[in-house]
mmCIF file of C-alpha atoms in Angstrom:
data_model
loop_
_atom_site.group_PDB
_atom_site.id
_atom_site.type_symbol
_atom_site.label_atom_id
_atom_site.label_comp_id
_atom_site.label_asym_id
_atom_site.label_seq_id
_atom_site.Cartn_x
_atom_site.Cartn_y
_atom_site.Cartn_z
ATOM 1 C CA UNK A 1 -22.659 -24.837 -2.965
ATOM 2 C CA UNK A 2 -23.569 -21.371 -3.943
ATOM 3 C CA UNK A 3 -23.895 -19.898 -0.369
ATOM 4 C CA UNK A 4 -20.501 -21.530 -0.129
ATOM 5 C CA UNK A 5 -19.044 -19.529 -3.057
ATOM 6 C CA UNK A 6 -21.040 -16.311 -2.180
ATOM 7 C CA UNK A 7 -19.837 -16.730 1.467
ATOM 8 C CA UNK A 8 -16.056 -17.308 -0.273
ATOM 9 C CA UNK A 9 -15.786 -14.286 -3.051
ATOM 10 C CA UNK A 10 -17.175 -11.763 -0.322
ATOM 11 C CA UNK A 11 -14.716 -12.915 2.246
ATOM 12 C CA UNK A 12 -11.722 -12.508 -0.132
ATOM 13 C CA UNK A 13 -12.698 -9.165 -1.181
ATOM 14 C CA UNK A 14 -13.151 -7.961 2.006
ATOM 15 C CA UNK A 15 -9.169 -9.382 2.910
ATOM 16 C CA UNK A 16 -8.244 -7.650 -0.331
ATOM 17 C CA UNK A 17 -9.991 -4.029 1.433
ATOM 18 C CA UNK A 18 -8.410 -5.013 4.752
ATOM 19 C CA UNK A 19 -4.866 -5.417 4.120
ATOM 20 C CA UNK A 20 -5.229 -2.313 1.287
ATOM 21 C CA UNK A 21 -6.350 -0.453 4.756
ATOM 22 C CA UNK A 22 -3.200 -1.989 6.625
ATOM 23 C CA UNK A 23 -0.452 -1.209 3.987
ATOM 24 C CA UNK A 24 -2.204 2.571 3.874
ATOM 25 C CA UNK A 25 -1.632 2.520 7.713
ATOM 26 C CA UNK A 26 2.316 0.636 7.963
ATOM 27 C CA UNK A 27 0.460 -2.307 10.038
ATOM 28 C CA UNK A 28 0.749 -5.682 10.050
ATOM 29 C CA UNK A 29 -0.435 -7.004 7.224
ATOM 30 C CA UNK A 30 -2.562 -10.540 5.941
ATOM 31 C CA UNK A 31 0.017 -12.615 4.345
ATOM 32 C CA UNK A 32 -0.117 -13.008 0.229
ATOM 33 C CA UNK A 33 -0.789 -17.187 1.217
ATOM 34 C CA UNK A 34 -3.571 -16.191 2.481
ATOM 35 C CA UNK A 35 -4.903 -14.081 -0.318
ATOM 36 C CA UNK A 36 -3.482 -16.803 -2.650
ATOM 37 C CA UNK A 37 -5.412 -19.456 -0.430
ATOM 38 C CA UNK A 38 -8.541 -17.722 -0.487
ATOM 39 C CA UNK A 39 -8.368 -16.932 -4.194
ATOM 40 C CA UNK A 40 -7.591 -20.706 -4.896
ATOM 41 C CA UNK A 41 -10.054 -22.130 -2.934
ATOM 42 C CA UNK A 42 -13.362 -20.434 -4.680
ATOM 43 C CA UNK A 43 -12.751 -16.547 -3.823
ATOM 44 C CA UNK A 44 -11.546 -15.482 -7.327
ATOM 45 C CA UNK A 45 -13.808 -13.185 -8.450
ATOM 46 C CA UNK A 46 -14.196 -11.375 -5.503
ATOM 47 C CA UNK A 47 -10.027 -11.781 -5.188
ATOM 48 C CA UNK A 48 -10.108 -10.226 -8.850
ATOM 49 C CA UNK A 49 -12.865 -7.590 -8.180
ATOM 50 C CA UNK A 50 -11.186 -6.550 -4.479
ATOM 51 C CA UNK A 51 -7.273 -5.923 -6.375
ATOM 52 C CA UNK A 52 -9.064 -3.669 -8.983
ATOM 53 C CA UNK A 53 -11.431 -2.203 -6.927
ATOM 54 C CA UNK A 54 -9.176 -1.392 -4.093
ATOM 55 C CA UNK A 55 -6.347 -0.567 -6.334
ATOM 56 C CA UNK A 56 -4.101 -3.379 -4.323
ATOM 57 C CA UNK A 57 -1.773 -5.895 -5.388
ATOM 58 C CA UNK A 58 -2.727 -4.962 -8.869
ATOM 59 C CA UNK A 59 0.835 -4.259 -9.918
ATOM 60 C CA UNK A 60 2.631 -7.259 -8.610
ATOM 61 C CA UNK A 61 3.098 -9.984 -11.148
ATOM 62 C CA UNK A 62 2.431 -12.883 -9.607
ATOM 63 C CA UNK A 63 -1.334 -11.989 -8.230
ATOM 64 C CA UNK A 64 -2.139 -10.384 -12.126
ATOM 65 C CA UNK A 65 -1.386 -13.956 -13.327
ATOM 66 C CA UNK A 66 -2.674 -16.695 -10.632
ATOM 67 C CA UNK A 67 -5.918 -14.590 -9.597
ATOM 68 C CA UNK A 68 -7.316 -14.763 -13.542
ATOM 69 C CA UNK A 69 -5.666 -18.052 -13.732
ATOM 70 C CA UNK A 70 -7.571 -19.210 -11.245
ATOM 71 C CA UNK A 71 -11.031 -17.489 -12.271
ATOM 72 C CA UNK A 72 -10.654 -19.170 -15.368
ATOM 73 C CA UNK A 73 -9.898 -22.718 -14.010
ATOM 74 C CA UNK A 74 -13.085 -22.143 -11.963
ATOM 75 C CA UNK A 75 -14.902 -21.121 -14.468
ATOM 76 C CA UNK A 76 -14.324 -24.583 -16.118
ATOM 77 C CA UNK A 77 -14.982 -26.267 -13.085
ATOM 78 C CA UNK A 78 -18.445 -25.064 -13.401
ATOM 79 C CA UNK A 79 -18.850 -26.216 -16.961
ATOM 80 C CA UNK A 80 -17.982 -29.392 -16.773
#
């Protein structure tokens, strides 16, 4: 389970890098499902880590609310 969520948070940052690269370079870009997806299924912190780090998707609304949203519903998860 925690290769699993290692494997997770790395991949999403890495999308969050990627499609900052794309949007620098007017190309096609990964969809925001797909970051959403990734962030809901485990990749949060590295979802939350990747949009400050990069400086990407940090101003839209929607991705400042769900991403911490979901960290902190995962972080439950593990405590229970």
């Amino acid at each position: 389970m925690i290769y699993y969520f290692l494997v997770i948070n790395i991949l999403s940052f890495l999308l969050f890098g990627i499609d900052k690269k794309k949007s620098m370079k007017k190309e096609y870009r990964i969809p925001e499902k797909v970051l959403f997806l990734i962030t809901f299924l485990g990749g949060t912190f590295g979802s939350l880590f990747g949009m400050f780090f990069f400086h990407h998707k940090n101003r839209k609304l929607k991705f400042l609310i769900f991403i911490p949203l979901c960290c902190l519903l995962w972080v439950f998860f593990f405590l229970i």
